[in-house]
Coordinates of C-alpha atoms in Angstrom, one line a residue:
F49 CA 26.2 -46.3 -1.2
L50 CA 26.9 -42.7 -0.1
L51 CA 29.4 -42.1 -2.9
C52 CA 26.9 -43.5 -5.4
T53 CA 24.3 -41.1 -4.1
I54 CA 26.7 -38.2 -4.3
F55 CA 28.0 -38.9 -7.8
S56 CA 25.1 -40.4 -9.7
S57 CA 22.0 -38.3 -9.0
P58 CA 20.7 -36.3 -12.0
R59 CA 21.0 -32.5 -11.3
S60 CA 19.9 -29.3 -12.8
L61 CA 20.7 -25.6 -12.2
E62 CA 23.9 -26.4 -10.3
Y63 CA 25.6 -23.6 -8.3
P64 CA 29.1 -24.2 -7.0
F65 CA 30.1 -22.7 -3.7
H66 CA 33.9 -22.8 -4.1
T67 CA 34.6 -23.9 -7.7
P68 CA 33.8 -20.9 -9.9
H69 CA 36.3 -22.1 -12.5
H70 CA 33.9 -25.0 -13.2
H71 CA 31.0 -22.7 -13.8
G72 CA 28.5 -24.8 -11.9
R73 CA 29.4 -28.2 -13.4
K74 CA 30.7 -31.1 -11.4
P75 CA 34.4 -31.7 -12.0
P76 CA 35.0 -34.6 -14.4
L77 CA 36.0 -37.8 -12.7
N78 CA 39.2 -38.2 -14.7
S79 CA 40.4 -34.6 -14.0
A80 CA 43.1 -33.8 -11.5
Y81 CA 40.7 -31.5 -9.7
G82 CA 38.1 -34.3 -9.7
M83 CA 40.5 -36.7 -8.1
S84 CA 41.3 -34.2 -5.4
F85 CA 37.6 -33.6 -4.8
Y86 CA 36.9 -37.3 -4.3
A87 CA 40.0 -37.8 -2.2
Q88 CA 38.6 -35.1 0.1
I89 CA 35.3 -36.9 0.4
F90 CA 37.0 -40.2 1.4
L91 CA 39.2 -38.4 4.0
S92 CA 36.2 -36.5 5.2
I93 CA 34.1 -39.7 5.7
F94 CA 36.9 -41.2 7.6
A95 CA 37.4 -38.1 9.8
L96 CA 33.6 -37.8 10.4
S97 CA 33.0 -41.4 11.2
L98 CA 33.3 -40.8 14.9
T99 CA 31.2 -37.6 15.0
S100 CA 27.6 -36.5 14.7
S101 CA 28.3 -35.1 11.3
V102 CA 27.1 -36.6 8.1
M103 CA 28.6 -35.9 4.7
G104 CA 26.8 -36.3 1.4
D105 CA 23.8 -35.0 -0.5
V106 CA 21.4 -33.0 1.6
R107 CA 17.9 -32.3 0.3
C108 CA 16.7 -28.9 1.5
K109 CA 13.7 -26.7 1.5
L110 CA 15.4 -23.2 1.7
L111 CA 13.9 -20.9 4.3
E112 CA 14.6 -17.2 4.7
V113 CA 14.9 -16.1 8.3
E114 CA 14.9 -12.6 9.8
I115 CA 16.7 -12.4 13.1
Q116 CA 16.3 -9.6 15.7
Y117 CA 19.2 -8.9 18.0
D118 CA 19.3 -6.9 21.2
R119 CA 20.5 -3.5 20.1
N120 CA 21.7 -2.7 23.6
V121 CA 24.1 -5.6 23.8
P122 CA 27.4 -5.5 21.8
P123 CA 27.4 -8.4 19.4
S124 CA 29.9 -11.2 19.9
Q125 CA 30.2 -11.6 16.2
A126 CA 29.0 -9.8 13.1
H127 CA 25.2 -10.1 13.0
K128 CA 23.4 -11.1 9.9
H129 CA 19.8 -10.2 10.3
H130 CA 18.7 -11.9 7.1
Q131 CA 19.9 -15.5 6.5
V132 CA 18.9 -18.5 4.5
R133 CA 18.7 -21.9 6.2
C134 CA 18.0 -25.4 5.2
M135 CA 14.9 -27.3 6.3
R136 CA 16.1 -30.9 5.7
L137 CA 13.7 -33.0 3.7
E138 CA 13.3 -36.7 3.9
E139 CA 13.8 -38.9 0.9
S140 CA 10.0 -38.9 0.6
G141 CA 10.0 -35.1 0.3
E142 CA 8.4 -34.6 3.7
E143 CA 9.9 -32.0 6.1
S144 CA 12.0 -33.5 8.7
G145 CA 11.7 -30.5 11.0
E146 CA 15.5 -30.1 11.3
I147 CA 16.8 -26.7 10.3
F148 CA 20.4 -26.0 9.6
G149 CA 22.4 -22.8 9.1
M150 CA 24.1 -22.3 5.7
D151 CA 26.8 -20.4 4.0
D152 CA 25.9 -17.6 1.7
L153 CA 24.2 -18.7 -1.5
P154 CA 25.9 -18.2 -4.8
P155 CA 25.4 -14.8 -6.4
G156 CA 22.2 -14.6 -8.4
F157 CA 20.6 -17.5 -6.7
S158 CA 16.9 -16.9 -6.0
V159 CA 15.3 -18.6 -3.0
A160 CA 11.8 -17.5 -4.2
N161 CA 12.3 -19.2 -7.6
N162 CA 14.3 -22.2 -6.3
P163 CA 13.3 -23.1 -2.7
F164 CA 13.9 -26.9 -3.2
V165 CA 17.5 -27.9 -3.6
D166 CA 20.1 -30.6 -3.2
V167 CA 23.4 -29.5 -1.6
V168 CA 25.9 -31.9 -3.0
G169 CA 29.0 -32.8 -1.0
A170 CA 27.8 -31.0 2.2
V171 CA 28.6 -31.8 5.8
L172 CA 25.5 -31.9 8.0
D173 CA 26.6 -31.1 11.5
R174 CA 23.9 -31.7 14.0
G175 CA 26.2 -30.7 16.9
T176 CA 26.2 -27.1 15.7
A177 CA 23.0 -27.2 13.5
K178 CA 25.1 -26.1 10.5
L179 CA 25.2 -27.3 6.9
Q180 CA 28.8 -26.9 6.0
Q181 CA 29.8 -26.5 2.4
P182 CA 33.4 -27.5 1.9
P183 CA 35.4 -26.9 -1.2
G184 CA 33.9 -28.8 -4.1
S185 CA 30.3 -28.7 -2.8
Y186 CA 27.6 -27.1 -4.8
I187 CA 23.9 -26.5 -4.9
S188 CA 21.5 -28.0 -7.4
A189 CA 17.9 -26.7 -7.7
R190 CA 15.3 -29.4 -8.0
N191 CA 11.5 -29.6 -8.5
R192 CA 9.3 -29.6 -5.5
P193 CA 8.6 -32.9 -3.9
G194 CA 5.8 -34.7 -5.7
G195 CA 6.7 -32.9 -9.0
G196 CA 5.5 -29.6 -10.4
D197 CA 7.1 -26.2 -10.7
R198 CA 10.1 -25.8 -8.4
R199 CA 8.7 -22.5 -7.1
T200 CA 6.5 -22.6 -4.1
G201 CA 4.4 -19.6 -5.1
L202 CA 3.9 -19.3 -1.4
R203 CA 2.1 -16.3 0.1
R204 CA 0.5 -17.0 3.5
A205 CA -3.1 -16.0 3.8
V206 CA -3.6 -12.8 5.8
T207 CA -7.3 -13.1 6.5
G208 CA -9.4 -15.6 8.5
Q209 CA -8.7 -17.6 11.7
K210 CA -5.3 -19.1 12.0
S211 CA -4.3 -21.6 14.7
V212 CA -1.3 -20.9 16.8
L213 CA 0.6 -23.3 19.1
V214 CA 2.8 -21.9 21.8
V215 CA 5.6 -24.2 23.1
R216 CA 7.2 -23.8 26.5
V217 CA 10.6 -25.5 26.8
I218 CA 12.1 -27.3 29.8
A219 CA 15.8 -28.0 29.2
A220 CA 18.4 -29.7 31.4
D221 CA 19.6 -26.5 33.0
A222 CA 16.8 -24.0 32.5
S223 CA 13.2 -23.5 31.6
T224 CA 11.1 -20.8 29.9
T225 CA 10.5 -18.1 32.6
D226 CA 6.8 -17.8 32.1
D227 CA 4.5 -20.7 32.9
M228 CA 2.0 -22.1 30.5
N229 CA -0.9 -19.9 31.7
S230 CA 1.2 -16.7 31.5
L231 CA 2.2 -17.6 28.0
S232 CA -1.3 -18.2 26.9
D233 CA -2.5 -15.0 28.5
S234 CA 0.3 -13.0 26.8
V235 CA -0.3 -14.4 23.4
F236 CA -4.1 -14.9 23.4
G237 CA -5.4 -12.9 26.3
T238 CA -6.8 -16.1 27.8
F239 CA -6.8 -14.7 31.4
G240 CA -7.5 -11.0 30.7
D241 CA -4.3 -9.6 29.1
S242 CA -5.8 -6.7 27.1
V243 CA -3.1 -6.3 24.5
N244 CA -1.7 -9.4 22.9
L245 CA -0.9 -11.1 19.6
K246 CA -4.6 -12.1 19.0
S247 CA -6.2 -8.8 20.1
Q248 CA -3.8 -6.5 18.3
Y249 CA -3.9 -8.3 14.9
E250 CA -7.7 -8.3 15.2
A251 CA -7.8 -4.6 15.9
C252 CA -5.3 -3.7 13.2
S253 CA -7.1 -5.8 10.5
D254 CA -10.7 -4.8 11.6
N255 CA -11.2 -8.4 12.6
Q256 CA -10.1 -9.8 9.3
L257 CA -7.2 -11.8 10.7
S258 CA -7.3 -13.6 14.0
F259 CA -4.6 -15.8 15.6
T260 CA -6.5 -18.3 17.8
P261 CA -5.2 -20.8 20.3
A262 CA -4.5 -24.3 18.9
S263 CA -7.7 -26.1 19.7
S264 CA -6.2 -29.5 20.3
V265 CA -4.3 -28.5 23.5
P266 CA -5.4 -26.6 26.6
N267 CA -5.2 -22.8 26.0
G268 CA -3.0 -23.2 23.0
V269 CA 0.2 -24.0 24.9
V270 CA 2.2 -27.2 25.3
E271 CA 5.3 -28.0 27.3
V272 CA 8.2 -30.1 25.9
Q273 CA 11.3 -31.4 27.7
I274 CA 14.7 -31.7 26.0
P275 CA 17.9 -33.3 27.3
N276 CA 20.1 -30.4 26.1
T277 CA 21.6 -27.7 28.3
V278 CA 20.9 -24.3 26.8
S279 CA 23.7 -22.3 28.5
G280 CA 26.0 -21.0 25.8
E281 CA 24.4 -23.4 23.2
S282 CA 23.5 -22.4 19.7
D283 CA 19.8 -21.6 19.4
G284 CA 19.7 -23.7 16.3
V285 CA 20.6 -26.8 18.2
I286 CA 18.0 -26.1 20.8
V287 CA 15.3 -25.4 18.2
N288 CA 16.0 -28.8 16.5
A289 CA 15.8 -30.5 19.9
V290 CA 12.4 -28.8 20.6
T291 CA 11.1 -29.9 17.2
S292 CA 12.2 -33.5 17.8
A293 CA 10.5 -33.6 21.2
L294 CA 7.4 -31.9 19.8
Q295 CA 7.2 -34.4 16.9
A296 CA 7.6 -37.3 19.3
S297 CA 4.6 -36.3 21.3
Y298 CA 2.3 -34.6 18.7
G299 CA 3.5 -35.4 15.2
S300 CA 4.5 -32.9 12.6
P301 CA 3.9 -29.3 13.9
S302 CA 3.4 -27.8 10.4
A303 CA 0.8 -30.4 9.5
Q304 CA -1.4 -29.6 12.5
W305 CA -1.1 -25.9 13.2
D306 CA -0.9 -22.8 11.0
Y307 CA 1.8 -21.2 13.2
V308 CA 4.0 -22.4 16.0
M309 CA 5.9 -20.2 18.5
Y310 CA 8.9 -21.7 20.3
C311 CA 9.6 -19.9 23.7
L312 CA 13.2 -20.9 24.5
P313 CA 14.7 -20.8 28.0
P314 CA 17.2 -18.0 28.6
G315 CA 20.9 -18.6 28.2
T316 CA 21.5 -19.5 24.5
A317 CA 24.6 -18.0 22.8
D318 CA 24.7 -14.5 21.3
S319 CA 22.3 -11.6 21.8
W320 CA 19.4 -12.7 19.6
I321 CA 15.9 -11.8 20.9
A322 CA 13.6 -13.4 18.3
Y323 CA 13.4 -14.6 14.7
A324 CA 10.9 -16.1 12.3
Y325 CA 10.9 -17.9 9.0
V326 CA 9.5 -15.9 6.1
N327 CA 6.2 -17.2 4.6
S328 CA 6.5 -20.1 6.9
W329 CA 5.0 -21.5 10.2
L330 CA 7.8 -21.2 12.8
S331 CA 8.8 -18.2 15.0
V332 CA 11.4 -18.5 17.8
Y333 CA 11.7 -16.3 20.9
N334 CA 14.4 -15.8 23.5
D335 CA 12.5 -16.4 26.8
K336 CA 10.5 -13.3 27.9
W337 CA 10.4 -11.9 24.3
C338 CA 7.7 -14.5 23.7
T339 CA 5.4 -12.4 25.9
Y340 CA 6.1 -9.0 24.3
V341 CA 3.3 -8.0 21.9
S342 CA 5.7 -6.1 19.6
A343 CA 7.9 -9.1 19.2
Q344 CA 4.9 -11.4 18.6
M345 CA 3.4 -9.1 15.9
H346 CA 6.8 -8.6 14.3
E347 CA 7.7 -12.2 14.0
L348 CA 4.3 -13.4 13.0
G349 CA 4.5 -10.6 10.5
H350 CA 7.5 -12.3 8.9
N351 CA 5.5 -15.6 8.9
I352 CA 2.8 -13.9 6.8
G353 CA 5.2 -12.4 4.4
L354 CA 6.2 -8.9 5.8
A355 CA 9.7 -7.6 5.5
H356 CA 11.5 -5.1 7.8
S357 CA 10.6 -1.4 8.0
N358 CA 13.7 0.8 7.7
E359 CA 14.5 4.4 7.8
G360 CA 17.4 6.2 6.2
G361 CA 18.8 2.8 5.1
M362 CA 19.0 1.6 8.7
N363 CA 17.3 -1.7 9.6
Y364 CA 14.3 -1.5 11.9
E365 CA 14.5 2.3 12.2
D366 CA 11.0 3.0 10.9
Q367 CA 9.1 2.9 14.2
T368 CA 5.7 4.0 12.8
G369 CA 4.7 0.3 12.8
M370 CA 5.4 -3.1 14.1
M371 CA 8.0 -4.2 11.5
G372 CA 10.6 -1.9 12.9
Y373 CA 12.1 -2.5 16.3
S374 CA 10.5 -4.7 18.9
Y375 CA 10.3 -3.5 22.5
N376 CA 10.8 -5.3 25.8
Y377 CA 7.4 -4.5 27.2
D378 CA 4.4 -6.7 27.6
D379 CA 1.5 -4.6 26.3
I380 CA 3.2 -1.7 24.6
P381 CA 3.6 -0.1 22.2
V382 CA 0.0 -0.3 20.9
M383 CA 0.4 0.2 17.1
C384 CA -0.2 -1.5 13.8
F385 CA 1.8 -1.4 10.5
N386 CA 3.1 1.3 8.1
N387 CA 1.6 2.2 4.8
A388 CA 3.7 -0.2 2.7
K389 CA 2.8 -3.1 4.9
N390 CA -0.9 -2.1 4.9
W391 CA -0.9 -2.1 1.1
Q392 CA 0.7 -5.5 1.0
L393 CA -1.7 -7.0 3.6
G394 CA -4.7 -5.8 1.6
W395 CA -7.0 -5.5 4.6
F396 CA -8.6 -2.3 3.2
G397 CA -9.5 -3.5 -0.2
P398 CA -9.4 -1.7 -3.6
Q399 CA -12.0 0.8 -2.3
C400 CA -9.5 2.1 0.2
Q401 CA -6.1 1.2 -1.4
K402 CA -5.8 3.3 -4.6
E403 CA -3.0 4.0 -7.0
V404 CA -2.5 7.6 -8.2
L405 CA -2.2 7.0 -11.9
D406 CA -0.8 10.4 -12.9
P407 CA 0.6 12.3 -9.9
T408 CA 2.4 14.8 -12.1
A409 CA -0.9 16.2 -13.3
G410 CA -1.7 17.4 -9.8
Q411 CA -4.0 15.3 -7.6
S412 CA -5.9 15.9 -4.4
L413 CA -5.9 12.9 -1.9
T414 CA -8.0 12.5 1.2
L415 CA -6.7 10.0 3.8
I416 CA -8.6 8.1 6.4
S417 CA -6.3 6.6 9.0
A418 CA -6.0 2.8 9.2
A419 CA -7.0 3.0 12.9
Q420 CA -10.3 4.7 12.0
Y421 CA -11.0 2.4 9.1
S422 CA -14.1 0.2 9.2
T423 CA -15.2 -2.4 6.7
A424 CA -18.7 -1.3 7.4
T425 CA -18.2 2.2 6.1
G426 CA -15.2 1.8 3.8
C427 CA -14.0 4.8 1.8
S428 CA -15.8 7.2 -0.6
A429 CA -14.7 7.7 -4.2
T430 CA -12.4 10.5 -3.1
E431 CA -10.9 8.8 0.0
A432 CA -8.4 6.0 0.8
V433 CA -6.4 4.6 3.6
V434 CA -3.3 4.1 1.5
Y435 CA -2.4 5.8 -1.8
M436 CA 0.4 4.3 -3.9
L437 CA 2.5 6.2 -6.4
N438 CA 4.5 4.2 -9.1
G439 CA 7.9 5.9 -9.5
D440 CA 7.8 5.1 -13.2
T441 CA 5.3 8.0 -13.6
F442 CA 7.8 10.6 -12.3
G443 CA 11.2 9.3 -13.3
M444 CA 12.0 6.9 -10.5
P445 CA 11.6 3.4 -12.0
G446 CA 11.8 0.6 -9.6
S447 CA 10.4 2.7 -6.7
F448 CA 7.0 2.6 -5.2
F449 CA 5.7 5.2 -2.7
F450 CA 2.9 4.7 -0.1
I451 CA 1.1 7.6 1.5
G452 CA -1.0 7.3 4.7
Y453 CA -2.2 9.2 7.7
N454 CA -0.5 7.7 10.9
E455 CA -3.2 8.8 13.3
K456 CA -2.3 8.1 17.0
V457 CA -5.6 6.6 18.1
G458 CA -7.3 3.3 18.9
A459 CA -5.2 0.3 17.8
N460 CA -2.4 2.7 16.7
S461 CA -2.5 4.9 19.8
G462 CA 1.0 4.0 20.8
T463 CA 2.8 4.5 17.5
V464 CA 6.4 5.3 18.5
E465 CA 7.2 7.6 15.6
G466 CA 5.4 10.0 13.3
G467 CA 2.1 10.1 15.3
N468 CA -0.6 12.3 13.7
T469 CA 1.6 12.9 10.6
V470 CA 1.3 11.9 7.0
T471 CA 4.0 9.3 6.4
V472 CA 5.5 8.2 3.2
Q473 CA 7.3 4.8 2.7
R474 CA 9.2 3.6 -0.4
T475 CA 9.8 0.0 -1.5
A476 CA 11.6 -1.6 -4.5
A477 CA 8.7 -4.0 -5.2
V478 CA 4.9 -4.1 -4.6
N479 CA 2.7 -6.9 -3.2
T480 CA 5.6 -9.1 -2.3
Y481 CA 8.2 -9.5 0.4
A482 CA 10.2 -6.3 0.2
E483 CA 11.7 -4.0 2.9
S484 CA 10.3 -0.5 3.1
D485 CA 12.1 2.8 3.9
L486 CA 10.5 5.7 5.7
V487 CA 11.2 8.8 3.6
A488 CA 8.9 11.4 5.2
K489 CA 6.9 12.4 8.2
L490 CA 4.8 15.4 7.3
G491 CA 3.0 17.8 9.6
E492 CA 0.4 20.1 8.3
G493 CA 1.9 22.4 5.7
Q494 CA 5.0 20.3 5.2
D495 CA 6.1 18.5 2.1
T496 CA 8.6 16.1 0.6
V497 CA 10.0 16.2 -2.9
Q498 CA 10.8 13.0 -4.8
N499 CA 12.6 13.7 -8.1
G500 CA 10.6 16.9 -8.6
L501 CA 7.3 15.5 -7.5
V502 CA 5.9 17.4 -4.4
I503 CA 3.9 15.5 -1.8
K504 CA 2.3 17.9 0.7
F505 CA 0.1 17.6 3.7
C506 CA -2.3 20.4 3.1
S507 CA -4.7 20.3 6.0
L508 CA -6.5 18.2 8.5
Q509 CA -10.3 18.5 8.3
S510 CA -12.8 16.4 10.4
G511 CA -10.1 13.8 11.2
K512 CA -9.1 13.3 7.6
A513 CA -5.8 14.3 6.1
S514 CA -5.9 16.3 2.8
V515 CA -2.8 15.7 0.8
A516 CA -1.8 17.1 -2.6
V517 CA 0.8 15.8 -5.1
G518 CA 2.1 17.5 -8.2
L519 CA 5.0 19.2 -9.9
T520 CA 4.2 22.8 -8.7
A521 CA 5.9 24.3 -5.7
D522 CA 2.6 24.1 -3.7
P523 CA 0.3 21.6 -5.2
C524 CA -2.3 22.3 -2.5
L525 CA -3.2 25.5 -4.2
L526 CA -4.2 23.5 -7.3
T527 CA -5.6 20.3 -5.8
L528 CA -7.5 21.1 -2.6
C529 CA -10.6 22.0 -4.5
G530 CA -12.7 18.8 -5.1
N531 CA -11.5 16.9 -2.0
G532 CA -14.9 17.2 -0.4
V533 CA -13.6 19.3 2.5
L534 CA -14.2 23.0 2.7
D535 CA -10.7 24.4 2.9
A536 CA -9.4 27.9 3.3
G537 CA -10.0 30.1 0.2
E538 CA -12.9 27.9 -1.0
A539 CA -16.5 29.3 -1.1
C540 CA -18.0 25.9 -1.7
E541 CA -16.9 22.3 -2.0
D542 CA -19.0 19.6 -3.7
G543 CA -16.3 16.9 -4.0
N544 CA -15.6 17.3 -7.7
L545 CA -13.8 19.5 -10.2
L546 CA -16.9 20.2 -12.5
N547 CA -18.4 23.5 -13.5
N548 CA -22.1 24.2 -14.0
D549 CA -23.2 22.4 -10.8
G550 CA -23.4 25.4 -8.5
C551 CA -19.8 25.0 -7.3
S552 CA -17.1 25.7 -9.9
A553 CA -13.9 23.7 -10.7
T554 CA -12.1 26.3 -8.5
C555 CA -14.5 25.8 -5.7
Q556 CA -16.3 29.2 -6.1
V557 CA -20.1 29.6 -6.0
E558 CA -21.5 29.9 -9.5
F559 CA -24.0 32.7 -10.0
C560 CA -25.4 35.0 -12.6
G561 CA -23.0 38.0 -12.8
D562 CA -19.8 36.1 -11.9
G563 CA -18.5 36.7 -15.4
V564 CA -18.5 32.9 -16.2
K565 CA -21.2 31.7 -18.5
Q566 CA -22.7 28.6 -17.1
A567 CA -24.7 26.0 -19.1
S568 CA -27.9 27.4 -17.7
E569 CA -27.0 31.0 -18.7
E570 CA -27.4 32.7 -22.2
C571 CA -24.8 35.3 -21.2
D572 CA -22.8 36.5 -18.2
D573 CA -21.2 39.9 -18.5
G574 CA -20.0 40.0 -14.8
N575 CA -22.8 42.2 -13.5
T576 CA -26.5 42.1 -12.7
V577 CA -27.3 45.3 -14.6
S578 CA -29.9 45.1 -17.4
S579 CA -30.0 47.1 -20.7
D580 CA -26.3 46.3 -21.5
G581 CA -27.0 43.3 -23.7
C582 CA -27.1 40.8 -20.9
S583 CA -30.0 41.0 -18.5
S584 CA -29.8 40.8 -14.7
T585 CA -30.9 37.2 -15.0
C586 CA -28.2 36.4 -17.6
V587 CA -30.5 36.3 -20.6
V588 CA -29.4 38.0 -23.8
E589 CA -31.3 41.2 -24.3
F590 CA -32.8 42.0 -27.8
C591 CA -35.4 44.1 -29.5
G592 CA -38.6 42.0 -29.5
D593 CA -37.9 40.2 -26.2
G594 CA -40.9 42.1 -24.6
V595 CA -38.6 43.9 -22.2
K596 CA -38.1 47.6 -22.9
Q597 CA -34.4 48.3 -22.5
A598 CA -33.0 51.8 -21.9
I599 CA -31.9 52.0 -25.5
E600 CA -35.4 51.1 -26.8
E601 CA -38.4 53.4 -27.3
C602 CA -40.7 50.4 -27.1
D603 CA -40.7 46.6 -27.1
D604 CA -43.9 44.8 -27.9
G605 CA -42.4 41.3 -27.9
N606 CA -42.3 41.0 -31.7
A607 CA -40.4 42.1 -34.8
V608 CA -43.6 43.2 -36.7
S609 CA -44.1 46.7 -38.1
G610 CA -47.3 48.7 -38.1
D611 CA -48.3 47.8 -34.6
G612 CA -47.0 50.9 -33.0
C613 CA -43.5 49.6 -32.3
T614 CA -41.1 48.9 -35.1
P615 CA -38.8 45.8 -35.5
A616 CA -36.1 48.2 -34.3
C617 CA -38.1 48.9 -31.1
V618 CA -38.8 52.5 -32.2
V619 CA -42.3 54.0 -31.6
E620 CA -44.2 54.3 -34.9
F621 CA -45.9 57.7 -35.6
C622 CA -47.2 59.8 -38.5
G623 CA -44.3 61.8 -39.9
D624 CA -41.7 59.2 -39.1
G625 CA -41.2 58.5 -42.8
T626 CA -42.6 55.0 -42.6
I627 CA -46.1 54.2 -43.8
N628 CA -47.5 52.4 -40.8
N629 CA -50.9 50.8 -40.2
G630 CA -53.6 53.5 -40.7
E631 CA -51.5 55.7 -42.8
T632 CA -51.9 56.1 -46.6
C633 CA -48.7 58.1 -46.8
D634 CA -45.9 59.4 -44.6
D635 CA -43.6 62.0 -46.0
G636 CA -41.6 62.4 -42.9
N637 CA -43.3 65.5 -41.6
A638 CA -46.5 66.7 -40.1
L639 CA -47.3 69.4 -42.8
N640 CA -50.3 69.8 -44.9
N641 CA -50.5 71.0 -48.5
D642 CA -47.5 68.8 -49.5
G643 CA -49.4 65.8 -50.9
C644 CA -49.4 64.0 -47.5
S645 CA -51.4 65.6 -44.7
S646 CA -50.3 66.1 -41.2
T647 CA -52.4 63.0 -40.4
C648 CA -50.6 60.9 -43.0
V649 CA -53.5 60.9 -45.4
V650 CA -52.9 61.5 -49.1
E651 CA -54.1 65.0 -50.1
F652 CA -56.2 65.3 -53.3
C653 CA -58.8 67.5 -54.9
G654 CA -62.1 66.2 -53.6
D655 CA -60.9 65.1 -50.2
G656 CA -62.8 67.9 -48.6
V657 CA -59.7 69.7 -47.4
K658 CA -58.7 72.9 -49.2
Q659 CA -55.1 72.8 -49.9
A660 CA -53.0 75.9 -50.5
S661 CA -53.0 75.2 -54.2
E662 CA -56.8 74.8 -54.4
G663 CA -59.4 77.6 -54.8
C664 CA -62.0 75.3 -53.2
D665 CA -62.6 71.6 -52.2
D666 CA -66.2 70.5 -51.6
G667 CA -65.3 66.9 -51.1
N668 CA -66.2 65.7 -54.6
T669 CA -65.0 65.9 -58.1
V670 CA -68.3 67.1 -59.6
S671 CA -68.4 70.3 -61.5
S672 CA -71.3 72.8 -61.7
D673 CA -71.9 72.7 -58.0
G674 CA -70.1 75.9 -57.1

C-alpha cells in the first residue's frame, strides 16, 4: 500500500531535492536510475521497520519560521535564523499539529505561492522531529485542502481583539520556571505587571490591536504534562509532544485560539531563545524568554507577518524597534516598531501614511512620531507618521524607503537606538513580509543621500520633525516654506506654497511696495511713493484719476477739455492756444489788436474796443453817428 501511494499519486509542480538531471520528473520505472531508487525504498522500509521513522509521501503545509539565538552563547552549529518546516497534514487535509524540520527547498521554490505540498519519498523521523529527504525524494506542490488556489493568500489581521493561550510545560525532568500566575501576569498584566504583551501592543497601536487572554481557561494559561525529558533534546521534539498533550486535553489549538505561546522548560539543545511561525498561530519560548516583553512582541510580530529589522546587512541590528534584538528583561525596553513595520501594520491609516510621489522635485515633510499619534486627532494634510519613497522615482528600482520621527516618549520611551532622531529604513518590497534595513539616523541638520536624493532633518518645531527631500545639496532651503511651521528665515508660514494670500510661496509677507504684483494690486514698483506711475496703494497713476500727481498741473477726474483742466492734466487758460469754454478765440498770447483779445474774444469793428488799426469803435456798425 505504501509503495502504491508513493508511485501512483498524481503530481504537479514537482521539485527534486537530489535529482537535478531529471529536471523535476520522477524517474521512469524501467530506467536504471529508477530501479536504484525503488531498491533504496525497499531497503529503507526494511531498515526503518524497527524505528519511529516512517518513509513515504508526507503531505505538508509549509511554514516559515524565524529563530532567535542567544547572541552571547557560541553556537554549537551553524545557526539558520530563517527556516522552512513541515506542518504534517492528515489525509483529510486537517493540520495534525506535528511540525518537522526540513532540508533547504529547491532553488526558486516559493512558499508563499506553494504552501501545500507533498514530499515524495521522504523519511518522517519523529525521534528527531525531522523530515529527511534522501536521494530520489522530491517535492510536489498541490492545491490547498478542499480545493481552490494553492496559495493561502494569508495575512493575519492586525487590528481587533485576538485571543492568546499561554502553555506552561511540565516535562519528566524539568518544568517551565514561572508558574501559571506569573506567566499570565507577564503576558497579560493580570496581576499588575505594567508592561507586557497586551499593554504594549495596545499602546503602540493606539488600542487598535489587543492580545487578550484565552477566555476558555483561567487567566489565559494552561499547564500540560509530557513524558519526555528536555535535557539536551531537540526543541522540535518537545514542541510536538506539547502539541500532542494539548490536543488530547483541549482539541486543536489553532481551531480554538488565535495565537498560542509555548513556554518550554529550560535545557533543550542549542542556544535558541525564541521563535515563531510567520503568518501563523504558534510561537515558542525557551523558559524565561516567555516572560520578556521584547521577545513576546518580536515573536507575535512574526505571527502577524512582520520580518526582521536589520542594519548594515546584519540581522536584528536595527534596535529602533521590536523586530530587532530581543532583551532578557521583563519590562524593558519600552518601544514599538520601526517605520517600515509601522507602514506595513497600517495602524495610522492613509491620512498619516503617505507616499511622496515626486521626491526629486523637492518636498517638505512634517512628521508626527508614532508615540504621539492619536486616532482622535490624526494628521493634517501636510503631516504624516510615516512617509514612503519609491526608489523607482530616483533610480533605485526595487527599493522602498520609509521615513519617520523616532521620538523617545510614551510607548516608545525606551527605544534602544536612534531616539529623538529621524530614521530611514529600506525594504525590497512593500505591504508584505520583507526584512528592513536601517540606513540612517538623522539629528537636526543631518542628511543621508540615496542615489543623489538628499533626505535631511531640517528642524524640530513644537514636537514635530520637519524633513526635506530633493536633489539639491540642501533641500531644506527650498522646501521648509509651506510646512506650517515658522522656520528660521521665514517672515510668515501659512502651510502652503501659494502667492496672493498674504504669505508668499517663499514665506515672505506680501505687501504693497514689495516689488511683487499681487492679484489685488494694479502695480507694484517696489516702493510706497506716489507720482511715479504706481501709487502708494499700488494703483496705477494716470491723468484723470482725480489725484493730482507731481507731474500734473491739475487732475479733475476726467479726460474732458474746456472744464479748466485738459485731458493731459494741464490747466486751461486764455492764451494757451486752445479755445476752451468761454473763449471765442485763443491765439496763444494775451495781446490785443491782433484779432484775438487778451481775454480771448475775437476783435472786430463794432465790438466797442478801439483797436490799433481803428480810428474809432462805438460798439456798432452804423454810420453817420460820429
